[in-house]
Coordinates of C-alpha atoms in Angstrom, one line a residue:
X1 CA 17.7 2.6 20.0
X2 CA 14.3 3.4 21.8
X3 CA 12.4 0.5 22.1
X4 CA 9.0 1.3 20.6
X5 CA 5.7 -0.1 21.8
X6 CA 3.3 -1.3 18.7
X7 CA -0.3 -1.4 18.4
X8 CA -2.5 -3.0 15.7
X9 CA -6.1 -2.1 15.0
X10 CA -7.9 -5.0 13.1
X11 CA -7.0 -8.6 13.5
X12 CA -7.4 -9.8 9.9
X13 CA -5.3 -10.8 7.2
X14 CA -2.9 -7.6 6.9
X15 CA -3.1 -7.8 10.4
X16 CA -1.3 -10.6 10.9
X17 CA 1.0 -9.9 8.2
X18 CA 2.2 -7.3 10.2
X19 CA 2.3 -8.8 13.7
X20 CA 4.4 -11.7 11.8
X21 CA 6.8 -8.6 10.8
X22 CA 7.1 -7.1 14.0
X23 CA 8.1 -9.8 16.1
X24 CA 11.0 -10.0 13.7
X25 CA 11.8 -6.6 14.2
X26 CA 14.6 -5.9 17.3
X27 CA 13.4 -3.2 19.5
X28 CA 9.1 -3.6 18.3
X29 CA 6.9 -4.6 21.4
X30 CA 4.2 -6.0 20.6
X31 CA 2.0 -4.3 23.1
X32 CA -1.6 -4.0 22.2
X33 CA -4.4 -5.3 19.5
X34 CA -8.1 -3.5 18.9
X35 CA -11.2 -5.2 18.0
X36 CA -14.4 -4.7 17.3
X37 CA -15.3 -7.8 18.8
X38 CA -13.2 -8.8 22.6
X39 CA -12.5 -12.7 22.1
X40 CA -10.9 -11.7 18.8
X41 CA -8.4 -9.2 20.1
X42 CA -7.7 -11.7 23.1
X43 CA -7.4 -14.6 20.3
X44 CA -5.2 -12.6 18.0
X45 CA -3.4 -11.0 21.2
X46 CA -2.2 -14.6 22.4
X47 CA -1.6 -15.9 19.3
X48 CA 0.9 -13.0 18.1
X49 CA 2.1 -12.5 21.3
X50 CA 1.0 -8.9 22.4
X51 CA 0.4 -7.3 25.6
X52 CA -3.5 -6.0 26.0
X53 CA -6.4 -6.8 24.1
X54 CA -8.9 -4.3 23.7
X55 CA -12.7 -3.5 22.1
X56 CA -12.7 -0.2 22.6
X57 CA -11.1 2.3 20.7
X58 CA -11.2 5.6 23.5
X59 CA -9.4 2.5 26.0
X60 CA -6.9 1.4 23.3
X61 CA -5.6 5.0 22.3
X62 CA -5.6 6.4 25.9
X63 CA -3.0 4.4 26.7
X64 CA -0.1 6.5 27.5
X65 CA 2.6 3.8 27.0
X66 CA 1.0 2.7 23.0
X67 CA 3.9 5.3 21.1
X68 CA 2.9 4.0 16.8
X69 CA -0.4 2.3 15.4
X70 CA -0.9 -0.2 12.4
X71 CA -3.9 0.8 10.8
X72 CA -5.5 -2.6 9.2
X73 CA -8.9 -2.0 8.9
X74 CA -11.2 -1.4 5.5
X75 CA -10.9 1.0 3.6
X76 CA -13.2 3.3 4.4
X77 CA -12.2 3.2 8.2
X78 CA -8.7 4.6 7.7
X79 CA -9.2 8.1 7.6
X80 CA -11.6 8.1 11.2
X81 CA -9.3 6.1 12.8
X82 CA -5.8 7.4 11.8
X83 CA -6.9 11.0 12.7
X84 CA -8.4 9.5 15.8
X85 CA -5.0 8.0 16.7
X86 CA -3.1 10.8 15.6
X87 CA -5.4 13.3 17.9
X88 CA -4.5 10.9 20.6
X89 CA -0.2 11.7 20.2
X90 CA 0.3 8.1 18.2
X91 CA 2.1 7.6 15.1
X92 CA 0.1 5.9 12.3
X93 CA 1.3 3.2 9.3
X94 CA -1.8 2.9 7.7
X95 CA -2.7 0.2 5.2
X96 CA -2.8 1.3 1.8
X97 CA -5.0 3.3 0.6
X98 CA -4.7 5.9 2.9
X99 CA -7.7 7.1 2.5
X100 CA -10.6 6.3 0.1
X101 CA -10.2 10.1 -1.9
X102 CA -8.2 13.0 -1.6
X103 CA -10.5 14.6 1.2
X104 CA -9.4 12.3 3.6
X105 CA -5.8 12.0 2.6
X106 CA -5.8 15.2 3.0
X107 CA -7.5 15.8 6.4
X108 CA -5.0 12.7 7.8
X109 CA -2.1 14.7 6.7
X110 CA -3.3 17.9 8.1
X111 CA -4.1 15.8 11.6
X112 CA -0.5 14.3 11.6
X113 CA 1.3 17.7 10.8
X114 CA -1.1 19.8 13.7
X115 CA 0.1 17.0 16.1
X116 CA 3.3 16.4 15.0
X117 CA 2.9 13.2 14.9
X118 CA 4.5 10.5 11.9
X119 CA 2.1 9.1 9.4
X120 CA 3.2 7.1 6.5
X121 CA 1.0 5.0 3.3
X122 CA 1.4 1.2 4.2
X123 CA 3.3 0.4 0.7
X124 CA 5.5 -2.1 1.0
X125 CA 6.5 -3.0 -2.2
X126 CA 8.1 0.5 -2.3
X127 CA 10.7 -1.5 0.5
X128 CA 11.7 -4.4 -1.9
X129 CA 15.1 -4.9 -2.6
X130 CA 13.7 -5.7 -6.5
X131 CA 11.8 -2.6 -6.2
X132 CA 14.4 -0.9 -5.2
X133 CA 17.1 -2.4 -7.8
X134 CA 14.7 -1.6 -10.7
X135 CA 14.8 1.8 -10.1
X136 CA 18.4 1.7 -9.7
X137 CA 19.2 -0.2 -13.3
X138 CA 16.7 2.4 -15.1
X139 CA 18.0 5.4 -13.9
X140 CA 21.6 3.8 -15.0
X141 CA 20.8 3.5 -18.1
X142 CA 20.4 -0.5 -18.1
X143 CA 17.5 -0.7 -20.7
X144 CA 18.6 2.7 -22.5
X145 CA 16.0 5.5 -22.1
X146 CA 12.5 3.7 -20.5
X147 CA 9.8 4.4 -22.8
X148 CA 7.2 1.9 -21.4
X149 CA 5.8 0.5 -18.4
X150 CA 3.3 -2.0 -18.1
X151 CA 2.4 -4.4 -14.7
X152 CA -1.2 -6.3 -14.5
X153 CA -2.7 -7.6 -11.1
X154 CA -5.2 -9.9 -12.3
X155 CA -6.8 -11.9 -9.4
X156 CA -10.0 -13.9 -9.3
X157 CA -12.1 -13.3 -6.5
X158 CA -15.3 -15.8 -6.6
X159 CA -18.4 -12.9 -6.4
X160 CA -19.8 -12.8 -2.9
X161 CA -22.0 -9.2 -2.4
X162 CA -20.6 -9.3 0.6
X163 CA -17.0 -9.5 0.1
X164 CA -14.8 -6.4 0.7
X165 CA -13.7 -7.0 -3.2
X166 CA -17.5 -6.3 -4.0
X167 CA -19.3 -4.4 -1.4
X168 CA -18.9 -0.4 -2.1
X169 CA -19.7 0.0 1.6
X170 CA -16.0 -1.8 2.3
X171 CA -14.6 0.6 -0.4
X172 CA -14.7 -2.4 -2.6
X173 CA -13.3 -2.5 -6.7
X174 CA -10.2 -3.9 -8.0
X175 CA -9.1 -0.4 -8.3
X176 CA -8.4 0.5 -4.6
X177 CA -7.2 -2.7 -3.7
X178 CA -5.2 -4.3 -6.3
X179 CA -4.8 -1.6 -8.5
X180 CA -3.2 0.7 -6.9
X181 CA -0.2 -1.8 -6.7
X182 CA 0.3 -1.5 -10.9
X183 CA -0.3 2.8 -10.3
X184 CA 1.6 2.5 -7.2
X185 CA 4.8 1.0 -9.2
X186 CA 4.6 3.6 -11.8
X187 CA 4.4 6.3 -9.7
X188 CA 8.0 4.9 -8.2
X189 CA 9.5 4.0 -11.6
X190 CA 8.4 6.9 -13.3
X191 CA 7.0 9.6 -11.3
X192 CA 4.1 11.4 -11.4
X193 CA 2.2 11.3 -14.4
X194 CA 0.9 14.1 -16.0
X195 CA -2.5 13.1 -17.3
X196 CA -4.4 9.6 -16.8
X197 CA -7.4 8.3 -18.1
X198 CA -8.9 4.7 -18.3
X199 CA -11.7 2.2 -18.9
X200 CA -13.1 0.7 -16.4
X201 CA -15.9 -2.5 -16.3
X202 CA -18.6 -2.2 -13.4
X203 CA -20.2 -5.5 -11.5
X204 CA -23.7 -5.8 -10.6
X205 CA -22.9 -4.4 -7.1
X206 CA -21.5 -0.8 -8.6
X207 CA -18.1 -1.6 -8.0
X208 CA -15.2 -1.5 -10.6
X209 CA -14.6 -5.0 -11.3
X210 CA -11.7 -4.6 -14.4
X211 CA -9.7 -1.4 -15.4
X212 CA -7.3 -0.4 -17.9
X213 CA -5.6 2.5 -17.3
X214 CA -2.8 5.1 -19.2
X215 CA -0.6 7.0 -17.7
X216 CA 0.9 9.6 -19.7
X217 CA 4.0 11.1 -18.8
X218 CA 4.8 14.2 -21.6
X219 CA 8.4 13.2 -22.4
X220 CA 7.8 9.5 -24.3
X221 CA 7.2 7.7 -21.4
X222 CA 3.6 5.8 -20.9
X223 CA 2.6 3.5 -18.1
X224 CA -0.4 0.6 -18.9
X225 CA -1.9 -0.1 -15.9
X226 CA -4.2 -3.5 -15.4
X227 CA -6.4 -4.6 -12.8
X228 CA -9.2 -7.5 -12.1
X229 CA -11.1 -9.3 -9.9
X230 CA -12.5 -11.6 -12.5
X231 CA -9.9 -12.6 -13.9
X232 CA -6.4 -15.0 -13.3
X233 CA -3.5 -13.5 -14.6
X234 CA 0.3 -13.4 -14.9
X235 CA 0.7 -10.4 -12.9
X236 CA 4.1 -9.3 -14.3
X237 CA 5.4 -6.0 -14.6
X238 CA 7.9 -4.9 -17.0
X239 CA 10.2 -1.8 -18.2
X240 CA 10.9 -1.3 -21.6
X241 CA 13.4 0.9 -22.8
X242 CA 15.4 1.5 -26.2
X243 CA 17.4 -1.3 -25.5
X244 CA 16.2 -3.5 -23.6
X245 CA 14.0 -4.7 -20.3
X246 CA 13.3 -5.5 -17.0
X247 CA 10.7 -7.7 -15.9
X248 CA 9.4 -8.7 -12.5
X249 CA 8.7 -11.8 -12.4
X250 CA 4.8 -13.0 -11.2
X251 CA 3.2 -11.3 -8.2
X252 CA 5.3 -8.5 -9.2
X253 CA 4.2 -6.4 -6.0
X254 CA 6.2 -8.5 -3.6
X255 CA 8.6 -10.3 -6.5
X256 CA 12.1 -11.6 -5.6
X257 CA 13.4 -11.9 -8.8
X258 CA 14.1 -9.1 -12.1
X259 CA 14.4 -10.5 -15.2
X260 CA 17.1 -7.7 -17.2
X261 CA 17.4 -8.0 -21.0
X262 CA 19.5 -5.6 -22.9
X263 CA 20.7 -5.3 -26.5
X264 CA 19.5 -8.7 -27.7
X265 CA 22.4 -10.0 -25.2
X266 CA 20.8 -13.2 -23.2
X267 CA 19.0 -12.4 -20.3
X268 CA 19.8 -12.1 -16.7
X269 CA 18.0 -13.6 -13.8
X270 CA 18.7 -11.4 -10.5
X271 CA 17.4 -13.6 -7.0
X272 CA 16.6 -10.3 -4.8
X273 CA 15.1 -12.0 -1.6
X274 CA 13.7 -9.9 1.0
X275 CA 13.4 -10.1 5.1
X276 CA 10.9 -12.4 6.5
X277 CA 7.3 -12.2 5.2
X278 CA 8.4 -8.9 3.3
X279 CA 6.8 -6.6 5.7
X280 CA 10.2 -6.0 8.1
X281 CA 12.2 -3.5 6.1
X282 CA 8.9 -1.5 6.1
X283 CA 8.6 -1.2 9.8
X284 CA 11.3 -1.0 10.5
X285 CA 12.0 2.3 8.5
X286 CA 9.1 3.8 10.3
X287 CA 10.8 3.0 13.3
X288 CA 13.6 4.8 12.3
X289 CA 11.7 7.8 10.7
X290 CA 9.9 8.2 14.6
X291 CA 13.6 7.5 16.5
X292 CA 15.0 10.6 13.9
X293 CA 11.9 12.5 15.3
X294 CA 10.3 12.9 11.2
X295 CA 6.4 13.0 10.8
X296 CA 6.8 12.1 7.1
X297 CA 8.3 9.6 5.4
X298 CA 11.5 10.4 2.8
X299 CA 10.3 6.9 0.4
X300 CA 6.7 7.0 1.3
X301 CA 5.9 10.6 1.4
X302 CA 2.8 12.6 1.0
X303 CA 3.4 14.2 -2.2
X304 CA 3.2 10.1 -3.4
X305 CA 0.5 9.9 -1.2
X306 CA -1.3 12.6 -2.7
X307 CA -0.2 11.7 -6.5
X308 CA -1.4 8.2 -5.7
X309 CA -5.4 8.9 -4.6
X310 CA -5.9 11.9 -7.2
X311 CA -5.2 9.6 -10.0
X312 CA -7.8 7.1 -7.8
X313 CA -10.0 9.8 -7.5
X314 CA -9.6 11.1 -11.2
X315 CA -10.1 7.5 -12.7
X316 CA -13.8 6.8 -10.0
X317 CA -15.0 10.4 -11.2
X318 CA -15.0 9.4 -15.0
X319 CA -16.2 5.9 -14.1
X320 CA -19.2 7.6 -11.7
X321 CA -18.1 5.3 -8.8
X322 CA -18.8 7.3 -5.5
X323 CA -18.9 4.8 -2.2
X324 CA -21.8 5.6 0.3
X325 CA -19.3 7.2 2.8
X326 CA -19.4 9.9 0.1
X327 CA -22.8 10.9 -0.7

């Protein structure tokens, strides 16, 4: 296999995350980092063991050797800098969300396909093998026929105006950052839904600081979404069907055990552990989606892509959140 030569652009959390992931990964170089700031990409560059440091985007992306970029950057950066690199004849993971509304998605979509070039949704709980094993138990009939979902990512994040969680300039709310994990499982579990509505509770800085959110499916199925930045909770999710359940258990979004329940029978704990810092399986199947010579993922496509940020953008309309990027 091709070895393929990895770029990062940010050096924060996710960042890091990913860098961990990749040197794990056979066949990844780690070949360059982008900073706003040159000490940082040097510091982060050293640390995570990557070729070339840079501060300057036009400098990073004309190198001809840099073949796939991690985007890692806020929100409201994504869109700019994935068509940037995709313009450029790089491949893109970018960080969930992929955009901040459907504009964007679909201008990076349109930027990927006119350079033929692969682009994929950072979504990596989409890659866990509990993920994964929940889908299969529900579609073979573990629980009977699912009737309800519900997962809450409840996380409390001290108020600082100037955190990404509360600044709309950062594309911050609960709802782009945490909650799309609980819409994001839905969407896997159960599809697209077919109509959504929610409540949502607003912070002094404009941004959606609570949500609860329906999904409505049309055939007896109904998803209850939950996110906050105010509060600590046990951030579950669970499956019910007409005979039973399965449960992730807490920090559902990158759980390693189910929980399955079915016909009052005692329950069953499954240990599903994934690869390193849960980040490897994803990367690598982007790897392998650029070595097949695919722009689009077959797990993480664009139609989920798309389903993903109109229910985003459906739920900010009837909340009258807009972020200054979009005025």
């Amino acid at each position: 296999m091709q070895q393929l030569k990895w770029g990062l652009l940010g050096t924060g959390w996710i960042a890091e995350q990913f860098a961990n992931a990749l040197a794990d990964l056979p066949n990844a170089q780690r070949w360059s980092v982008l900073s706003r700031n040159q000490a940082s990409a040097e510091n982060f560059a050293q640390t995570h063991q990557f070729a070339h440091a840079y501060s300057d985007q036009a400098a990073f992306l004309a190198d001809p050797e840099l073949d796939v970029v991690i985007i890692g950057s806020p929100h409201p950066r994504h869109a700019e800098q994935t068509i940037a690199c995709l313009n450029a004849g790089k491949h893109v993971l970018c960080e969930k969300p992929m955009g901040i509304n459907s504009q964007q998605v679909e201008a990076m979509i349109a930027a990927a396909q006119a350079n033929q070039r692969f682009l994929m949704e950072a979504m990596w709980m989409w890659f866990h093998p509990s993920t994964i094993k929940a889908k299969q138990l529900i579609e073979a009939g573990a629980i009977g026929k699912p009737h309800l979902f519900h997962a809450d990512f409840s996380v409390h994040f001290p108020f600082d105006p100037s955190h990404r969680m509360y600044d709309p300039a950062l594309g911050g709310g609960a709802l782009l950052d945490i909650g799309i994990y609980p819409l994001a499982l839905a969407l896997y579990l159960f599809g697209a839904p077919t109509s959504v509505y929610g409540q949502a509770q607003l912070g002094q800085t404009g941004v959606d600081e609570q949500e609860s959110i329906i999904l409505e499916y049309g055939d007896d199925r109904q998803a209850n979404c939950v996110a906050s930045v105010r509060a600590a909770g046990p951030c579950e999710a669970t499956v019910t069907g007409s005979s039973g359940y399965i449960r992730f258990q807490r920090n559902f979004w990158h759980s390693q055990q189910l929980v399955v329940q079915n016909n009052g029978q005692p329950s069953e704990t499954l240990d599903l552990p994934f690869i390193g810092n849960g980040y490897v399986t994803e990367v690598a199947h982007v790897a392998e989606c650029i070595q097949a010579g695919l722009i689009e993922s077959p797990i993480v496509s664009w139609a989920a892509s798309r389903s993903l940020i109109n229910t985003m953008d459906q739920l900010r309309q009837s909340w009258g959140i807009t972020y200054p990027d979009e005025r």
